[in-house]
mmCIF file of C-alpha atoms in Angstrom:
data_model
loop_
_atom_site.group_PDB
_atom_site.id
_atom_site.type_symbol
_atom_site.label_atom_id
_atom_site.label_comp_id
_atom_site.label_asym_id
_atom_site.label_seq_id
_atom_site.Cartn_x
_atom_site.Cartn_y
_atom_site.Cartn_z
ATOM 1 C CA UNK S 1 61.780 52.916 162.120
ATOM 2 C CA UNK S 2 63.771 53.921 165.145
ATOM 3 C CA UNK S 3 61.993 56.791 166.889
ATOM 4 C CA UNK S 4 63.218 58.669 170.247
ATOM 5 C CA UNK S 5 61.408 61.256 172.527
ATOM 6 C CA UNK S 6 62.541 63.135 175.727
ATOM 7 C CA UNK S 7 61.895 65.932 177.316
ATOM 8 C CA UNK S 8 63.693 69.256 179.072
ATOM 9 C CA UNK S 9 62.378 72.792 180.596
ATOM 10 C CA UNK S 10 62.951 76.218 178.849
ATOM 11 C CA UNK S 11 65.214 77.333 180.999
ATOM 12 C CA UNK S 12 66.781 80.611 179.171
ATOM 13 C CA UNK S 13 65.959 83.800 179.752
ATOM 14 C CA UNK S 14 63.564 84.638 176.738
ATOM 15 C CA UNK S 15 62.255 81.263 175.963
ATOM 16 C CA UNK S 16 61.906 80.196 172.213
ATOM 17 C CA UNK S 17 62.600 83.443 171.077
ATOM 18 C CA UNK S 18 63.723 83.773 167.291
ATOM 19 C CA UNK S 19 67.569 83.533 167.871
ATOM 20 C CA UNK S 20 67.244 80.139 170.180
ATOM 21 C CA UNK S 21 64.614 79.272 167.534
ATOM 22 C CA UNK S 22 67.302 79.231 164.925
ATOM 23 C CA UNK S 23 70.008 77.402 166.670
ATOM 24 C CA UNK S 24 66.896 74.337 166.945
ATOM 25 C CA UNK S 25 66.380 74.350 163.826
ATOM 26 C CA UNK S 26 70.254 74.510 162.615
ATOM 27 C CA UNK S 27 70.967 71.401 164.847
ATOM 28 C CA UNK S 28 67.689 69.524 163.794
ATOM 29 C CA UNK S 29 68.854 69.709 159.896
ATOM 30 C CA UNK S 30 72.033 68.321 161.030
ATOM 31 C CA UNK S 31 69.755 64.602 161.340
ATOM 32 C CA UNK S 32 68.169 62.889 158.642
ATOM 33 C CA UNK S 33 65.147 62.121 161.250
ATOM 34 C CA UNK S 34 61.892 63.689 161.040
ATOM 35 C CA UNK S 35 61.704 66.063 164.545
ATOM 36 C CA UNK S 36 59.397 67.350 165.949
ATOM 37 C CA UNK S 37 58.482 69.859 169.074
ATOM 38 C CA UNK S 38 55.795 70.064 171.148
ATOM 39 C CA UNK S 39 54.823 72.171 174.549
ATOM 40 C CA UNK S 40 52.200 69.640 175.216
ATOM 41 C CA UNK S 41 52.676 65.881 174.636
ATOM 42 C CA UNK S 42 48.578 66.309 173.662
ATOM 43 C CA UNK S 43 50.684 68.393 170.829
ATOM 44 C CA UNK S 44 50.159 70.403 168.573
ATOM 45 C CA UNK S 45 53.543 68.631 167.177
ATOM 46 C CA UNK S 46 56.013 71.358 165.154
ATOM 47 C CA UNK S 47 58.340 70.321 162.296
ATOM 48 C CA UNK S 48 60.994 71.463 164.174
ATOM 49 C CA UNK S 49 63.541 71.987 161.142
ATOM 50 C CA UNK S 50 61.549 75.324 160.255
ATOM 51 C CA UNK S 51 62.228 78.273 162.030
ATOM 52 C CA UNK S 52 58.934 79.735 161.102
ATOM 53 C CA UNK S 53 56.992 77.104 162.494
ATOM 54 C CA UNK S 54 59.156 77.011 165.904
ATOM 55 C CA UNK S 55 59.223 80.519 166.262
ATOM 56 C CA UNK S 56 55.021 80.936 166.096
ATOM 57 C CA UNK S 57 55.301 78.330 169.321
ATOM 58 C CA UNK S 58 56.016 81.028 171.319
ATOM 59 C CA UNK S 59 57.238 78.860 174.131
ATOM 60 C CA UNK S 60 58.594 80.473 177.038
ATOM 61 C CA UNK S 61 60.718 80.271 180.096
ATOM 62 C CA UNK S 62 59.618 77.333 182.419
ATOM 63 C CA UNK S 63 57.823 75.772 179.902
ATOM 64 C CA UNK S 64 58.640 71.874 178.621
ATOM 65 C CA UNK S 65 59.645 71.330 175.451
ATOM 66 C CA UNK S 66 58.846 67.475 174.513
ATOM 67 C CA UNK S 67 61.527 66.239 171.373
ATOM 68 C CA UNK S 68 60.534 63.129 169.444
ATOM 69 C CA UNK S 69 62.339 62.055 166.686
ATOM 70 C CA UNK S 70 62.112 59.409 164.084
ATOM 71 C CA UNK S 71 64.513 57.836 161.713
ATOM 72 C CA UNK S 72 68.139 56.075 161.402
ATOM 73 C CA UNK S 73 69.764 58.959 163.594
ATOM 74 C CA UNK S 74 66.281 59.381 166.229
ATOM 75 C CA UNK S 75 68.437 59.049 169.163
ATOM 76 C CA UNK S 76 70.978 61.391 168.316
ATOM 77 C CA UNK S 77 68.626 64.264 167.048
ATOM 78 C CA UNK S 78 66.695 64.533 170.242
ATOM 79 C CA UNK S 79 70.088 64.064 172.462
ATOM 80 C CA UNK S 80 70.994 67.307 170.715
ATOM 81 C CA UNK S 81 68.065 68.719 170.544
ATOM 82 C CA UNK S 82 67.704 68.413 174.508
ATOM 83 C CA UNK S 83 71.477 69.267 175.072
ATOM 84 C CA UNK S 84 70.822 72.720 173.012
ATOM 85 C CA UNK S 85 67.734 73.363 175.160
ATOM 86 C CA UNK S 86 69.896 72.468 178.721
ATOM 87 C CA UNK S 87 72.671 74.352 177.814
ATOM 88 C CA UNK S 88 70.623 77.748 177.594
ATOM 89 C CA UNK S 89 70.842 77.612 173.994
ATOM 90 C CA UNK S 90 74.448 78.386 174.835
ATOM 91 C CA UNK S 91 73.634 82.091 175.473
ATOM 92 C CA UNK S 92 73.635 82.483 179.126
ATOM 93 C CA UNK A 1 77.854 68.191 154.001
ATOM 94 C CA UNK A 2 80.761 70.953 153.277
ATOM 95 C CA UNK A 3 81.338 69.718 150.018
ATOM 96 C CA UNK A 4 77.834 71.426 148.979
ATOM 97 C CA UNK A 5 77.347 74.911 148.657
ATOM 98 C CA UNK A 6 74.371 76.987 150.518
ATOM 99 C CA UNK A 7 71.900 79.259 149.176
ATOM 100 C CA UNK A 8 72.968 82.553 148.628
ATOM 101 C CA UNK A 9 71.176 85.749 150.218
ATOM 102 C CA UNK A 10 70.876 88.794 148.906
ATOM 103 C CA UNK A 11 68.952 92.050 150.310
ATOM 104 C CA UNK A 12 67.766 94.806 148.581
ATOM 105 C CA UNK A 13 66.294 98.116 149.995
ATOM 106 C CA UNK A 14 65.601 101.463 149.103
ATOM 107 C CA UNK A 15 68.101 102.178 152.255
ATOM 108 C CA UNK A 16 71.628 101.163 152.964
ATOM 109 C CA UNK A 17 70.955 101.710 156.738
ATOM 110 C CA UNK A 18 68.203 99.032 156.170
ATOM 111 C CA UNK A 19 70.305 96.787 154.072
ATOM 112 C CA UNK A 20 73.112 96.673 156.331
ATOM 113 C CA UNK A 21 71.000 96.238 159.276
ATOM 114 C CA UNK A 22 69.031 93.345 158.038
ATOM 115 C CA UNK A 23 72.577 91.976 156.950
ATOM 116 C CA UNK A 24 74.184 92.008 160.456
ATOM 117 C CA UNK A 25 70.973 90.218 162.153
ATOM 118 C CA UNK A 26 71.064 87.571 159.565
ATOM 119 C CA UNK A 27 74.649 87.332 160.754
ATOM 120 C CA UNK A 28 74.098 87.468 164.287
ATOM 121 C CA UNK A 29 71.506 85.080 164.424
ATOM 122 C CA UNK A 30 72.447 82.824 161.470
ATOM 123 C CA UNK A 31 76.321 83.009 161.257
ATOM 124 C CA UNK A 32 78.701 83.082 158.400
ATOM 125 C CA UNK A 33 77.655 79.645 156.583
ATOM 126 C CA UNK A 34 75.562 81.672 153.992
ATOM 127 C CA UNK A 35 76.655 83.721 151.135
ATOM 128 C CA UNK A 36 75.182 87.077 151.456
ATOM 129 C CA UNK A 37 75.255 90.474 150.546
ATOM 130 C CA UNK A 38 73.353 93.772 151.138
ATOM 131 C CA UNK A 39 72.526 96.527 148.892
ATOM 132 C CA UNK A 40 70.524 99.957 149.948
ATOM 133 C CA UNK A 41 70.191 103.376 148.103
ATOM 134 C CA UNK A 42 71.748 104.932 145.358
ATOM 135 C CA UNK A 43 74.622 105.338 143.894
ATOM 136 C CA UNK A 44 74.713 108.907 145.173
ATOM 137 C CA UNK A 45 73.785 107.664 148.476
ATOM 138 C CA UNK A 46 70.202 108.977 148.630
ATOM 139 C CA UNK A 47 67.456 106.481 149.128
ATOM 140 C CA UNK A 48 66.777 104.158 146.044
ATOM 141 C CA UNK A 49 67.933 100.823 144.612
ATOM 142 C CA UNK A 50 70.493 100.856 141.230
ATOM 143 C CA UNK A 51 70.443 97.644 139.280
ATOM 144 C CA UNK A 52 74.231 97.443 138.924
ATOM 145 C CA UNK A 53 74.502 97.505 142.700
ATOM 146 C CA UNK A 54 71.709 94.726 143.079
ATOM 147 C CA UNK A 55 74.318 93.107 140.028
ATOM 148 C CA UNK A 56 76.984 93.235 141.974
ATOM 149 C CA UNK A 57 75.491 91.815 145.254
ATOM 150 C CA UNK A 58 74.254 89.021 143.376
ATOM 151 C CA UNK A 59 77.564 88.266 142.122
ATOM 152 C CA UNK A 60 79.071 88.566 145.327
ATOM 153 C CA UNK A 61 76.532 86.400 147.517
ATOM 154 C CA UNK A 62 76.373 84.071 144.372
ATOM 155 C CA UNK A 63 76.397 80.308 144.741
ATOM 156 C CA UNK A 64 76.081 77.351 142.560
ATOM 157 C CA UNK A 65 73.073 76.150 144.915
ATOM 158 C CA UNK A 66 71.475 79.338 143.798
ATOM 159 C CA UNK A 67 70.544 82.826 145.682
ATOM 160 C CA UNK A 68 67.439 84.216 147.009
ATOM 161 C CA UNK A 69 66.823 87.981 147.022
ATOM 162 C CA UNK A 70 64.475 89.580 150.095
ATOM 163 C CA UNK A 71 63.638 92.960 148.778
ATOM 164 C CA UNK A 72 61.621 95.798 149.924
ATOM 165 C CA UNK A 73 59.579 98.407 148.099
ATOM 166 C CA UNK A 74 58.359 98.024 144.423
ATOM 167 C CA UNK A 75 61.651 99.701 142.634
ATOM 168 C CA UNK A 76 63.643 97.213 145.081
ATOM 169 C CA UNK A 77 61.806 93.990 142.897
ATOM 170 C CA UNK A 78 61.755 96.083 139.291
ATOM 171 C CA UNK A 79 65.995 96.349 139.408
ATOM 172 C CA UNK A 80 66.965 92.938 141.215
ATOM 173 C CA UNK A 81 64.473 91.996 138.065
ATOM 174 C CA UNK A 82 66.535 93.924 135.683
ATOM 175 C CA UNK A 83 69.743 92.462 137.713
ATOM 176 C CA UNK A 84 69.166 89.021 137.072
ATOM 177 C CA UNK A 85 68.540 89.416 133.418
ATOM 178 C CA UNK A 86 72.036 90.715 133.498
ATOM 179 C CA UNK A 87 73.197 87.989 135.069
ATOM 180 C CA UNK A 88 74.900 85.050 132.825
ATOM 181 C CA UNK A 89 72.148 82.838 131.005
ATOM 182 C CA UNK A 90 72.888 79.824 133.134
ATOM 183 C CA UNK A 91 72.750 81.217 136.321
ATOM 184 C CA UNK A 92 69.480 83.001 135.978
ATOM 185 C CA UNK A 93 67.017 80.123 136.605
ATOM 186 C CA UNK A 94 69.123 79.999 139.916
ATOM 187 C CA UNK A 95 68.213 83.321 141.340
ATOM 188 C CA UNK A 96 64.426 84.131 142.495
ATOM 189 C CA UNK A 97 62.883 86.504 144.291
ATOM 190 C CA UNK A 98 61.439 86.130 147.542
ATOM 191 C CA UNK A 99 57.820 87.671 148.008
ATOM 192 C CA UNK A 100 58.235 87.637 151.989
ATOM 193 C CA UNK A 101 59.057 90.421 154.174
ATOM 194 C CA UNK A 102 62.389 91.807 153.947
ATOM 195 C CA UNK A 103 63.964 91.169 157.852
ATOM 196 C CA UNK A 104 62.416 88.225 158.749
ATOM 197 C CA UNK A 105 62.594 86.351 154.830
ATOM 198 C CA UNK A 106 65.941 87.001 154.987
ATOM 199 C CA UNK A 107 66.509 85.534 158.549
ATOM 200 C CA UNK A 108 64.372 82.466 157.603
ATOM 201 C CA UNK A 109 66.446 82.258 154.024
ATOM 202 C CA UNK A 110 69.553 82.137 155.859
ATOM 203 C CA UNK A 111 68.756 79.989 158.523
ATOM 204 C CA UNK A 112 67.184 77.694 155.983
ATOM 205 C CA UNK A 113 70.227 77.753 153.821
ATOM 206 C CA UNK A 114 72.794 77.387 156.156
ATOM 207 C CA UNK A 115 70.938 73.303 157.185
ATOM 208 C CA UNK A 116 71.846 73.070 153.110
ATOM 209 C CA UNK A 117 68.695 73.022 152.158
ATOM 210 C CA UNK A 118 68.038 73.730 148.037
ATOM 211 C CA UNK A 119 67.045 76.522 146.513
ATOM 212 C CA UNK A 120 63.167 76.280 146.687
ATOM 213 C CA UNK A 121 63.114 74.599 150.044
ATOM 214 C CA UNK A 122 65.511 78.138 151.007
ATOM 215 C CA UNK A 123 62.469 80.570 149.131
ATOM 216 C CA UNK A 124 59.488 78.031 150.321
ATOM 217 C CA UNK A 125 61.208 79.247 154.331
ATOM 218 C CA UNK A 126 61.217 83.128 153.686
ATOM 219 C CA UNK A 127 57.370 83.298 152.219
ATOM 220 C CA UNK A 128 55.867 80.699 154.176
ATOM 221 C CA UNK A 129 55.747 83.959 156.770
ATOM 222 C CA UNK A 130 53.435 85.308 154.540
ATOM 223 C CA UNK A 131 51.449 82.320 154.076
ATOM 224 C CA UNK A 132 50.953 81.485 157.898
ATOM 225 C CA UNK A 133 49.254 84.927 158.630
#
């Protein structure tokens, strides 16, 4: 099974607050690939197509969010998963 | 994707300020993709739910995915429970209630209904707050 991982820093204002926390999720359901988020590479790893889960991360500004994906559409997922993150979430 | 409808949401509270509060951060944060409507007070504008308004939410935020209802106080549960019995026969096993908190069930409903998600996976997302505490 394909699988993908990268990596990109928090860079928005409040972090993975709950409204940045729902765009993730929206754009992870857009893949068939299992996602998942992480602040840590050590993990803990977060299903990151539930806002609930994503939002008790709590991650904020500076830190790293690590992507990994796996599935047909891997590569994809955590490209736009990482381009949400770098663009500030598109809020800034 | 398109082709398939999303989960409807539908709010009930004792207060319209509440209602329509809860409704425009579910827009704000979630967007338009969901079907939803809000319902506070009563008919007379005082505090209280009124099952034909909790009716006529339902069939305004109704879909044929199915809708979730966020509610908040006990009378808020009793009339969206009299509301769905009103509701055709067929659509009934379609509509459930949500035991999560009211805000954040219905931003997690939305958000979970507008990646398409069916109706339990859309009810599993507003009480799993509950459930992680």
């Amino acid at each position: 099974m394909p699988e993908a991982r990268a990596s990109a820093e928090l860079t928005n204002r409040v972090g993975l607050h709950a409204r940045p926390s729902v765009k993730l999720t929206q754009i992870a359901k857009r893949f068939s690939a299992r996602i998942e988020i992480a602040t840590s590479l050590d993990g803990p790893w977060t299903d990151a197509k539930s806002p609930v889960k994503i939002m008790r991360i709590k991650a904020v500004r500076g830190e790293i969010l690590h992507v990994k994906a796996f599935g047909a559409d891997a590569a994809s997922a955590v490209a736009a998963v990482v381009d949400l993150v770098q663009r500030n979430f598109d809020e800034e | 994707m398109a082709s398939k409808p999303n989960v409807g949401v539908v709010i009930v509270s004792h207060s319209s300020k509440v209602a329509e509060g809860t409704a425009d951060m579910v827009r704000q944060m979630v967007g338009d993709a969901v079907p939803l409507a809000a319902v506070g007070g009563n008919p007379d504008g005082g505090l209280g739910t009124h099952m034909t308004l909790v009716l006529a939410a339902l069939q305004k935020a109704w879909s044929e995915a199915g809708v979730v209802i966020l509610v908040d106080l006990g009378g808020a549960e009793t009339n969206s429970e009299m509301a769905i019995e009103m509701m055709a026969p067929e659509r009934r096993d379609r509509i459930v209630i949500c035991n999560a908190p009211l805000v954040e069930g219905a931003v997690m409903a939305a958000t979970e209904s507008s990646g398409g998600s069916p109706l339990e996976v859309v009810r599993h997302a507003a009480e799993e707050l509950m459930a992680g505490r």
